Coordinates of C-alpha atoms and ligand atoms in Angstrom, one line a residue:
M1 CA 84.1 81.6 67.7
I2 CA 81.4 81.5 70.4
P3 CA 82.2 83.4 73.6
V4 CA 82.3 81.1 76.7
L5 CA 81.4 82.8 79.9
S6 CA 82.0 82.3 83.6
R7 CA 79.2 82.5 86.2
A8 CA 80.1 86.1 87.1
Q9 CA 80.3 87.1 83.4
M10 CA 76.9 85.4 82.9
R11 CA 75.5 87.5 85.7
A12 CA 76.9 90.6 84.1
F13 CA 75.4 89.4 80.7
D14 CA 71.9 89.1 82.2
A15 CA 72.2 92.5 83.9
R16 CA 73.4 94.2 80.7
A17 CA 70.8 92.5 78.5
I18 CA 68.1 93.8 80.8
D19 CA 69.4 97.2 81.8
V20 CA 71.3 98.3 78.7
A21 CA 69.8 96.3 75.9
H22 CA 66.4 96.7 77.6
V23 CA 65.3 93.2 77.0
P24 CA 63.1 92.5 80.0
S25 CA 64.0 89.4 82.0
I26 CA 60.6 87.9 81.5
V27 CA 61.2 88.1 77.7
L28 CA 64.6 86.4 78.2
M29 CA 62.9 83.6 80.1
E30 CA 60.1 83.3 77.5
N31 CA 62.7 83.1 74.7
A32 CA 64.8 80.5 76.6
G33 CA 61.8 78.3 77.5
R34 CA 60.3 78.5 74.0
G35 CA 63.7 77.7 72.3
A36 CA 64.1 74.7 74.7
A37 CA 60.6 73.6 74.1
E38 CA 61.1 73.5 70.3
R39 CA 64.2 71.2 70.8
I40 CA 62.4 69.0 73.4
L41 CA 59.4 68.7 71.1
A42 CA 61.7 67.4 68.4
L43 CA 62.9 64.8 70.8
A44 CA 59.6 63.7 72.4
G45 CA 57.0 64.4 69.7
K46 CA 53.7 63.6 71.4
R47 CA 55.3 61.3 74.0
R48 CA 55.3 62.1 77.7
V49 CA 57.7 64.8 79.0
V50 CA 58.3 65.2 82.7
I51 CA 59.6 68.6 83.9
V52 CA 61.1 69.1 87.4
C53 CA 61.3 72.8 88.4
G54 CA 63.1 74.6 91.1
A55 CA 62.0 77.9 92.7
G56 CA 64.4 80.1 90.8
N57 CA 64.6 81.3 87.2
N58 CA 65.9 77.9 86.0
G59 CA 62.6 76.6 87.3
G60 CA 60.8 79.5 85.6
D61 CA 62.4 78.3 82.3
G62 CA 60.8 74.9 83.1
F63 CA 57.3 76.3 83.4
V64 CA 57.7 78.1 80.1
V65 CA 58.8 74.9 78.4
A66 CA 55.7 73.2 79.9
R67 CA 53.4 75.8 78.6
H68 CA 54.8 75.7 75.1
L69 CA 54.7 71.9 75.0
L70 CA 51.0 71.9 76.0
L71 CA 50.1 74.6 73.5
R72 CA 51.8 72.4 70.8
G73 CA 49.7 69.4 71.7
G74 CA 52.0 67.8 74.3
D75 CA 50.9 66.7 77.8
P76 CA 53.8 67.4 80.1
A77 CA 53.8 66.4 83.8
V78 CA 55.3 69.2 85.9
F79 CA 56.7 68.7 89.4
M80 CA 58.2 71.4 91.7
C81 CA 60.9 70.8 94.2
G82 CA 61.4 73.8 96.3
K83 CA 59.4 76.2 98.5
P84 CA 56.7 78.1 96.5
E85 CA 57.3 81.0 98.8
K86 CA 60.9 81.2 97.4
F87 CA 59.7 81.7 93.8
T88 CA 61.5 84.4 92.0
Q89 CA 59.2 86.9 90.4
D90 CA 59.7 85.6 86.9
A91 CA 59.3 82.0 88.0
R92 CA 56.1 82.8 89.8
I93 CA 54.7 84.6 86.7
N94 CA 55.4 81.5 84.6
R95 CA 54.2 79.1 87.2
D96 CA 50.9 81.1 87.1
A97 CA 50.9 81.2 83.3
W98 CA 51.3 77.4 83.2
V99 CA 48.4 76.9 85.6
G100 CA 46.5 79.5 83.6
V101 CA 46.6 77.3 80.5
G102 CA 45.2 74.4 82.5
G103 CA 48.5 73.0 83.7
T104 CA 49.0 71.3 87.1
V105 CA 52.0 71.3 89.4
D106 CA 52.8 68.4 91.7
L107 CA 54.7 69.5 94.8
L108 CA 57.6 67.4 95.9
Q109 CA 57.9 68.2 99.6
K110 CA 58.6 64.9 101.3
G111 CA 60.0 61.5 100.4
P112 CA 56.8 59.7 99.6
D113 CA 56.0 62.4 97.0
L114 CA 58.8 60.9 94.9
E115 CA 56.7 57.8 94.2
L116 CA 54.4 59.8 91.9
L117 CA 57.4 61.2 90.2
R118 CA 58.9 57.7 89.7
I119 CA 55.7 56.5 88.1
E120 CA 55.6 59.4 85.7
L121 CA 59.2 58.9 84.8
E122 CA 58.8 55.3 84.0
G123 CA 56.5 56.1 81.1
A124 CA 58.3 59.2 80.0
A125 CA 60.3 59.8 76.8
V126 CA 62.1 62.9 78.1
V127 CA 62.8 64.3 81.6
V128 CA 63.8 68.0 81.9
D129 CA 66.0 69.2 84.7
A130 CA 64.8 72.7 85.5
L131 CA 65.9 72.6 89.2
F132 CA 69.1 74.8 89.3
G133 CA 71.1 76.7 86.8
T134 CA 73.8 79.4 87.2
G135 CA 72.3 80.3 90.6
L136 CA 73.6 77.0 92.2
D137 CA 76.1 78.0 94.9
R138 CA 76.4 74.9 97.0
A139 CA 76.0 71.1 96.9
I140 CA 72.4 70.0 96.4
S141 CA 71.1 68.3 99.6
G142 CA 67.9 67.1 101.2
L143 CA 64.9 66.2 99.0
A144 CA 66.4 67.9 95.9
A145 CA 69.3 65.5 96.2
E146 CA 66.9 62.5 96.4
V147 CA 65.2 63.9 93.2
I148 CA 68.5 64.1 91.4
E149 CA 69.3 60.5 92.4
L150 CA 65.9 59.4 91.1
L151 CA 66.3 61.3 87.8
N152 CA 69.7 59.7 87.3
S153 CA 68.5 56.2 88.2
D154 CA 69.1 53.6 85.5
T155 CA 65.9 51.9 86.5
L156 CA 64.0 54.5 84.5
G157 CA 64.4 52.8 81.2
P158 CA 65.1 54.7 77.9
V159 CA 64.2 58.2 79.1
K160 CA 66.2 61.0 77.4
R161 CA 67.7 63.4 80.1
V162 CA 67.7 67.1 79.1
A163 CA 69.2 69.8 81.4
L164 CA 68.1 73.4 81.1
D165 CA 71.1 75.8 81.0
I166 CA 73.3 73.7 83.4
P167 CA 73.0 70.1 84.7
S168 CA 71.7 70.8 88.3
G169 CA 74.6 70.2 90.7
L170 CA 77.4 71.2 88.4
D171 CA 79.7 74.2 89.2
C172 CA 79.3 76.3 86.1
D173 CA 82.9 77.6 86.2
T174 CA 84.9 74.4 86.9
G175 CA 82.5 71.7 85.7
V176 CA 83.1 70.0 89.1
P177 CA 80.0 68.4 90.6
L178 CA 79.3 70.1 93.9
G179 CA 77.3 67.1 95.1
P180 CA 74.5 65.0 93.5
T181 CA 74.5 66.1 89.9
F182 CA 72.1 65.5 87.0
H183 CA 73.5 63.3 84.2
A184 CA 72.2 65.0 81.1
D185 CA 72.2 63.4 77.6
L186 CA 71.7 66.9 76.3
T187 CA 72.2 70.3 77.8
L188 CA 70.3 73.2 76.3
T189 CA 72.3 76.2 77.6
F190 CA 70.9 79.7 77.2
A191 CA 72.6 82.5 75.3
Q192 CA 76.2 81.5 75.8
P193 CA 78.1 78.3 76.8
K194 CA 79.4 78.3 80.3
L195 CA 83.0 77.3 81.1
G196 CA 82.1 74.4 83.3
L197 CA 80.1 72.7 80.7
L198 CA 83.2 72.2 78.6
T199 CA 85.7 70.7 81.0
P200 CA 86.2 66.9 80.8
R201 CA 84.6 66.4 84.2
G202 CA 81.7 68.8 83.2
V203 CA 81.2 67.0 79.9
R204 CA 80.4 63.8 81.7
H205 CA 77.2 65.6 83.0
T206 CA 76.6 67.9 80.1
G207 CA 76.2 65.3 77.4
E208 CA 75.7 67.0 74.0
L209 CA 75.7 70.7 74.3
E210 CA 73.4 73.0 72.3
V211 CA 73.2 76.8 72.7
I212 CA 69.6 78.2 72.7
H213 CA 69.7 81.9 71.6
I214 CA 67.4 84.1 73.6
G215 CA 67.3 87.3 71.6
V216 CA 70.2 89.3 73.2
P217 CA 72.2 91.6 70.9
S218 CA 75.7 90.2 70.1
D219 CA 77.4 93.3 71.5
V220 CA 76.3 92.2 75.0
P221 CA 78.8 89.3 75.3
D222 CA 81.4 91.5 73.7
A223 CA 80.8 94.1 76.4
V224 CA 80.9 91.8 79.4
G225 CA 84.0 89.9 78.2
H226 CA 84.4 86.1 78.1
S227 CA 86.7 83.5 79.6
A228 CA 87.2 81.4 76.5
E229 CA 85.9 80.9 73.0
L230 CA 84.4 77.8 71.3
L231 CA 86.2 77.1 68.0
E232 CA 83.8 76.8 65.1
R233 CA 84.2 75.3 61.6
A234 CA 83.8 78.8 60.1
D235 CA 86.9 80.0 61.9
V236 CA 89.1 77.3 60.4
A237 CA 87.5 77.9 56.9
R238 CA 88.4 81.6 57.3
W239 CA 92.0 80.9 58.2
L240 CA 92.6 78.2 55.6
A241 CA 91.6 80.0 52.5
P242 CA 91.7 77.8 49.4
R243 CA 95.2 77.6 47.8
T244 CA 96.0 79.7 44.8
S245 CA 96.2 77.6 41.6
D246 CA 99.9 78.3 41.3
A247 CA 100.8 76.8 44.7
H248 CA 103.7 74.4 44.2
K249 CA 104.9 71.8 46.7
Y250 CA 107.2 74.2 48.5
S251 CA 104.8 77.2 48.7
A252 CA 102.9 75.3 51.4
G253 CA 106.0 74.9 53.4
H254 CA 108.6 72.2 53.9
V255 CA 108.4 70.7 57.3
A256 CA 111.5 69.3 59.1
V257 CA 110.5 66.5 61.5
L258 CA 113.1 66.0 64.3
A259 CA 111.6 62.8 65.6
G260 CA 112.0 59.0 65.7
S261 CA 114.8 57.0 67.2
H262 CA 115.6 53.3 67.2
G263 CA 112.4 51.4 68.1
K264 CA 110.3 54.6 67.6
L265 CA 110.5 55.2 63.9
G266 CA 106.7 55.1 63.6
A267 CA 106.4 58.4 65.5
A268 CA 108.6 60.2 62.9
L269 CA 106.6 58.7 60.0
L270 CA 103.3 59.6 61.6
V271 CA 104.4 63.2 62.1
A272 CA 105.5 63.5 58.5
H273 CA 102.3 61.8 57.3
G274 CA 100.2 64.2 59.3
A275 CA 102.1 67.2 57.9
L276 CA 101.7 66.1 54.2
R277 CA 98.0 65.3 54.7
A278 CA 97.5 68.7 56.1
G279 CA 99.0 70.4 53.1
A280 CA 102.8 70.6 53.7
G281 CA 104.6 70.8 50.4
A282 CA 107.2 68.5 51.6
A283 CA 108.5 66.8 54.8
T284 CA 112.0 65.7 55.8
I285 CA 112.6 63.4 58.8
V286 CA 115.8 64.6 60.5
T287 CA 117.0 62.0 62.9
W288 CA 119.8 59.8 64.2
P289 CA 121.9 57.9 61.6
E290 CA 120.7 54.4 62.6
A291 CA 117.1 55.6 62.4
V292 CA 117.7 57.1 59.0
A293 CA 119.1 53.9 57.8
A294 CA 116.1 52.0 59.0
L295 CA 113.7 54.5 57.5
Q296 CA 115.2 54.3 54.0
S297 CA 113.1 51.4 52.9
R298 CA 109.9 52.7 54.6
V299 CA 109.5 56.2 53.1
L300 CA 108.0 57.2 49.8
E301 CA 107.0 60.9 49.8
V302 CA 109.1 61.7 52.8
M303 CA 112.8 62.6 52.7
T304 CA 115.4 62.0 55.4
A305 CA 118.6 63.6 56.8
S306 CA 121.0 62.5 59.5
I307 CA 122.0 64.3 62.7
D308 CA 125.7 63.7 63.2
R309 CA 126.2 63.0 67.0
D310 CA 129.7 64.4 66.7
A311 CA 128.5 67.6 65.0
V312 CA 124.9 68.1 66.2
A313 CA 124.7 71.8 65.6
A314 CA 126.2 71.8 62.1
S315 CA 124.3 68.8 60.9
I316 CA 121.0 70.2 62.2
D317 CA 121.7 73.6 60.6
A318 CA 122.3 71.9 57.3
A319 CA 119.1 69.9 57.6
L320 CA 117.0 72.9 58.5
R321 CA 118.2 75.0 55.6
S322 CA 115.2 75.9 53.3
K323 CA 112.7 74.5 55.8
R324 CA 109.6 76.6 56.8
S325 CA 108.7 74.9 60.0
V326 CA 110.0 72.4 62.5
V327 CA 108.4 69.7 64.6
I328 CA 110.6 68.2 67.3
G329 CA 110.0 65.5 69.9
P330 CA 107.9 62.5 69.0
G331 CA 110.0 59.4 69.7
F332 CA 113.2 61.6 69.5
G333 CA 114.7 60.2 72.7
L334 CA 115.8 61.7 76.0
D335 CA 119.6 61.1 75.9
E336 CA 122.3 63.7 75.9
A337 CA 122.3 63.9 72.1
A338 CA 118.6 64.6 72.0
R339 CA 119.0 67.2 74.7
A340 CA 121.8 68.9 72.7
A341 CA 119.8 68.8 69.6
L342 CA 116.8 70.5 71.2
A343 CA 119.0 73.1 72.9
H344 CA 120.5 73.9 69.5
V345 CA 117.2 74.2 67.7
L346 CA 115.8 76.5 70.4
A347 CA 119.0 78.6 70.1
A348 CA 119.4 78.7 66.4
W349 CA 116.0 78.2 64.8
R350 CA 113.9 81.3 64.5
G351 CA 110.9 80.0 62.5
P352 CA 107.7 78.2 63.6
L353 CA 108.5 75.3 66.0
V354 CA 106.2 72.6 67.4
L355 CA 107.5 70.9 70.5
D356 CA 105.8 67.6 71.4
A357 CA 106.4 64.5 73.5
D358 CA 110.2 64.0 74.3
A359 CA 110.9 67.7 73.5
I360 CA 108.5 68.8 76.2
T361 CA 110.0 66.4 78.7
L362 CA 113.5 67.6 77.8
L363 CA 112.3 71.2 78.2
A364 CA 110.8 70.5 81.6
R365 CA 114.1 68.8 82.7
S366 CA 116.1 71.9 81.5
G367 CA 114.2 74.0 83.9
S368 CA 114.5 77.1 81.7
F369 CA 111.6 77.2 79.4
A370 CA 111.0 80.8 78.5
L371 CA 110.8 80.4 74.8
A372 CA 111.3 83.2 72.4
G373 CA 109.7 82.8 69.0
P374 CA 106.6 81.4 67.2
H375 CA 106.5 78.2 69.3
I376 CA 103.7 75.7 70.0
L377 CA 103.7 73.1 72.7
T378 CA 101.3 70.1 72.4
P379 CA 101.4 68.4 75.7
H380 CA 99.0 65.9 77.2
A381 CA 98.2 66.3 80.9
G382 CA 101.2 64.2 82.0
E383 CA 103.7 66.2 80.0
L384 CA 102.2 69.5 81.1
A385 CA 102.4 68.3 84.7
R386 CA 106.1 67.8 84.3
L387 CA 106.5 71.3 82.8
L388 CA 104.5 72.9 85.6
E389 CA 106.0 70.6 88.3
T390 CA 102.6 69.4 89.4
T391 CA 100.5 66.3 88.9
S392 CA 98.3 65.1 86.0
D393 CA 95.3 65.1 88.4
K394 CA 95.8 68.8 89.2
I395 CA 96.1 69.6 85.5
E396 CA 92.9 67.8 84.7
A397 CA 91.1 69.5 87.7
D398 CA 91.9 72.9 86.2
R399 CA 92.6 72.5 82.5
F400 CA 91.9 76.1 81.6
G401 CA 94.1 77.5 84.3
S402 CA 96.9 75.0 83.7
A403 CA 97.1 75.7 79.9
T404 CA 96.9 79.4 80.5
E405 CA 99.7 79.3 83.1
A406 CA 101.9 77.2 80.9
A407 CA 101.4 79.6 78.0
R408 CA 102.3 82.5 80.2
R409 CA 105.4 80.9 81.7
T410 CA 106.8 79.6 78.3
G411 CA 105.7 82.5 76.1
A412 CA 104.5 79.8 73.7
V413 CA 101.1 78.7 72.5
V414 CA 100.0 75.6 74.5
L415 CA 97.6 73.0 73.1
L416 CA 96.6 70.8 76.0
K417 CA 95.3 67.6 74.5
G418 CA 92.3 65.7 76.0
A419 CA 88.6 65.1 75.5
H420 CA 88.2 68.7 74.6
S421 CA 91.6 70.2 73.5
I422 CA 92.4 73.6 74.9
I423 CA 94.5 76.2 73.1
A424 CA 96.0 78.9 75.3
A425 CA 98.1 81.9 74.1
P426 CA 100.6 83.9 76.2
D427 CA 98.3 86.9 75.9
G428 CA 95.5 85.1 77.7
R429 CA 93.4 84.0 74.8
L430 CA 91.8 80.6 75.4
V431 CA 90.0 78.5 72.8
I432 CA 88.2 75.2 73.4
N433 CA 87.9 72.6 70.6
V434 CA 84.9 70.4 71.3
R435 CA 85.1 68.4 68.1
G436 CA 86.4 64.9 68.3
T437 CA 85.6 61.2 69.0
P438 CA 86.9 58.8 71.6
A439 CA 88.5 56.9 68.7
L440 CA 91.2 59.6 68.6
A441 CA 92.7 58.1 71.8
T442 CA 94.9 55.8 69.7
A443 CA 98.7 55.2 69.6
G444 CA 100.4 57.8 67.5
S445 CA 97.4 60.2 67.5
G446 CA 99.5 63.0 69.1
D447 CA 102.3 62.4 66.5
V448 CA 99.8 63.1 63.7
L449 CA 98.5 66.2 65.5
A450 CA 102.0 67.6 65.8
G451 CA 102.6 67.0 62.1
I452 CA 99.3 68.6 61.1
I453 CA 100.2 71.7 63.2
G454 CA 103.7 71.7 61.8
A455 CA 102.3 72.0 58.3
L456 CA 99.8 74.8 59.3
T457 CA 102.5 76.9 61.1
S458 CA 104.1 77.5 57.7
V459 CA 100.9 79.3 56.6
L460 CA 99.2 80.5 59.8
E461 CA 100.2 82.3 63.0
P462 CA 101.0 79.9 65.8
F463 CA 97.7 80.3 67.7
E464 CA 95.5 79.9 64.7
A465 CA 97.7 77.0 63.5
A466 CA 97.2 75.2 66.8
C467 CA 93.4 75.8 66.8
A468 CA 93.1 74.8 63.1
G469 CA 95.3 71.8 63.7
A470 CA 93.2 70.6 66.7
F471 CA 90.1 70.9 64.5
L472 CA 91.5 69.1 61.4
H473 CA 92.9 66.3 63.6
A474 CA 89.6 65.8 65.4
E475 CA 87.5 66.0 62.2
G476 CA 90.0 63.9 60.2
G477 CA 89.6 61.2 62.9
A478 CA 85.9 61.5 62.8
V479 CA 85.8 61.1 59.1
S480 CA 88.0 58.0 59.2
A481 CA 86.3 56.5 62.3
A482 CA 82.9 56.8 60.5
G483 CA 81.0 56.4 63.8
A484 CA 83.3 53.8 65.5
D485 CA 84.5 54.8 68.9
R486 CA 87.6 52.6 68.8
G487 CA 90.0 50.8 66.4
L488 CA 91.0 53.9 64.5
L489 CA 94.7 53.9 63.5
A490 CA 96.7 57.2 63.8
S491 CA 97.6 57.1 60.1
Q492 CA 93.8 57.0 59.3
I493 CA 93.4 60.3 61.2
A494 CA 95.9 61.9 58.8
D495 CA 94.2 60.2 55.9
G496 CA 90.8 61.8 56.9
V497 CA 92.2 65.4 56.8
P498 CA 91.9 66.1 53.0
A499 CA 88.2 65.3 53.1
V500 CA 87.8 67.8 56.0
L501 CA 89.7 70.4 54.0
R502 CA 87.5 69.8 51.0
E503 CA 84.4 70.3 53.2
L504 CA 85.7 73.6 54.5
F505 CA 85.3 75.5 51.3
Ligands
LIG601 N1 71.3 83.9 81.4 C1 70.2 84.3 80.8 O1 70.2 85.1 79.9 C2 68.9 83.7 81.3 C3 68.9 82.9 82.5 N2 67.8 82.4 82.9 C4 67.7 81.2 83.8 O2 68.0 81.7 85.1 C5 68.9 80.8 85.8 C6 69.6 81.4 87.0 O3 68.4 81.6 87.8 P1 68.6 82.0 89.4 O4 67.3 82.3 89.9 O5 69.7 83.0 89.5 O6 69.2 80.7 90.1 P2 68.8 79.1 89.9 O7 67.4 79.0 89.3 O8 69.9 78.5 89.2 O9 68.8 78.6 91.4 C7 67.7 79.0 92.2 C8 68.1 79.5 93.6 O10 68.4 78.3 94.4 C9 69.3 78.7 95.5 N3 70.3 77.7 95.6 C10 71.5 77.7 95.1 N4 72.1 76.5 95.3 C11 71.2 75.8 96.0 C12 71.3 74.4 96.6 N5 72.4 73.7 96.5 N6 70.2 74.0 97.3 C13 69.1 74.8 97.4 N7 69.0 76.0 96.9 C14 70.1 76.5 96.2 C15 69.8 80.1 95.1 O11 69.3 81.0 96.0 C16 69.4 80.3 93.7 O12 69.0 81.6 93.5 C17 69.8 80.4 84.6 O13 70.5 79.2 84.9 C18 68.8 80.2 83.5 O14 68.2 78.9 83.5 C19 66.6 83.0 82.5 O15 65.4 82.4 82.9 C20 66.6 83.0 81.0 C21 67.7 84.0 80.5
LIG602 K1 69.1 72.8 85.2

C-alpha cells in the first residue's frame, strides 16, 4: 500500500523530512526535479520541452527539471509566470542555477508575452506545468489563468502535458478544480500521492499518475499519518497466498448467491460465475421457485435451491447450511418476500455477507442499517445516496467522506464503485483502487464483482476481501478487454480473473 496524504499531511511531511530526517529542502527539490527530468527525457528525447514556472517551490522544481534536461543534451524553453520578487529561497537558488548553466527565462508579465509562449508550444513535444503545487490556496486568476487556458488549448497539436506534483489549479484534497486548471496527460507527483489526484474529478486533470521518490525515509509518512492508501498488486499477492495442493472444492468456500428473479436471472448467474472464477469451491443460487425453474437449463457448475415464499426463514436456513459466505441482492427484487428474506439473513446468518444492488436499496428502505458481522456493502453512488439519504452528486463530490461515513454508520466494509473504487472500513481505514478500464462500465459488472468478493470473503477478512476483489475485478476486466475501452461483457471480466491470479504468484 502507498500512503496517500492530504495537503496538511504533506506540509507535515515536508517539515519532518527537513527538520527530523535532516534532508535539506534544496536536496528534496533537486531530487524531485531530477526524478521528473528523467521521466520527461524518456518522453521527449531530444525534442523541445517547454517549462512554465511559478514563483514558489513548484516553480523551483521546474528550474531543476530545466537544468537536468539541458545537461542531458536537451534544449528546454523556460517561461516564468509570477513576480520574481516573490521567489521562494529554493526557487531563486534554482532559477540562478538554471541561468548559471546558460539557461534563459522568458518572463510572462502581460498578455502580449503569451505570443512567444504560444510559438514555443506549437513546436514542443512536452509542456511542463511547474506553476503551482500544494501551495495553491485559491482559484488561479489574471495572467496565470490565461497561461493555463493556453497550455490547455487544443490548437497546440500533439504536445504531451506533464504536471509537476499537482496539476495547477486543482485542490489537492478534494480534486475539485478551484478555477482554470491544467489538464495533464501525466502527473509526476513527489514523494506521496495526494488525495485530490485520485478522486474521479481530480483524475480528469491528473491523467496518468506516477510517484517520483525524493529520498525521504519511509518512516516519515508513517510518522505524519495518511488519509488513505493506494492498493498495490503486492498487497493482493500477499493476501491470496497460493492454494495448498490438497485444496478441494469446498476448502475454498461454498458461496450462496441470493440473487435473481423473474427477468433478472442473468444477475444471479453472473454473481455465481464471478465467485467460481475467483476461486470459490462451489456456488449455489438460492432464489424464488419460478427463477429456479427457469435456471435449471442454464446452469452447469452452479447448483440451485428454492426459497419458499410461505416459509422464507426455514427454506433459507436449509439453503445456507454448509455455506461459507453469502452474496445477496443482485436482481433479487424489492417486494415483501425479498424484504423478508434479507431481514432473515441479517438476523440469522453470522458468516461473511456481501450486500449489493437490491439488498442495499432494501437496507436503505428499512432505515435501520447498523449491521453486526463481517459484512461488505458494494454500492454505486446512487445506492450509497439512498443509504445516506443524499444525492449521487453529493456522493461523487466527496467519495472519500461518503464511503467513510457509510462504513461508520453501518459498521460494515463499504466498497464504493466508480472510476477509482474506494474501500472504507468502520475503523476509518480507506483504500483506493486505481486499477481498471472504462470497459468495466458494462451491464452486470457489479454482479461479477459481488461474486468475486463473495468467494474471497471465505478466505480473507472482509476489508481485504473487498480490496482484493476490487483489484481482481479491475484486472480481470483489463485482461479480457485487451486494450478496448468498450464492448466488454461482464462474464468476460470473470473469465479474466484466473489469468490475474496466475500472474500474482
Ligand atoms: N512535498 C515535497 O516533499 C516537496 C515539494 N516541493 C514542491 O513544493 C511545492 C509546494 O511549494 P509552495 O512554495 O508551498 O507552493 P506552490 O509552489 O504550490 O505555490 C506558490 C505560491 O503561490 C501562492 N498562491 C497560491 N495560490 C495562488 C493563486 N491561485 N494565484 C497566485 N498565487 C497563488 C502561494 O503563496 C504559494 O505559496 C510542491 O507542490 C512541490 O512541487 C519541493 O520542491 C520538492 C519536495
Ligand atoms: K504543477
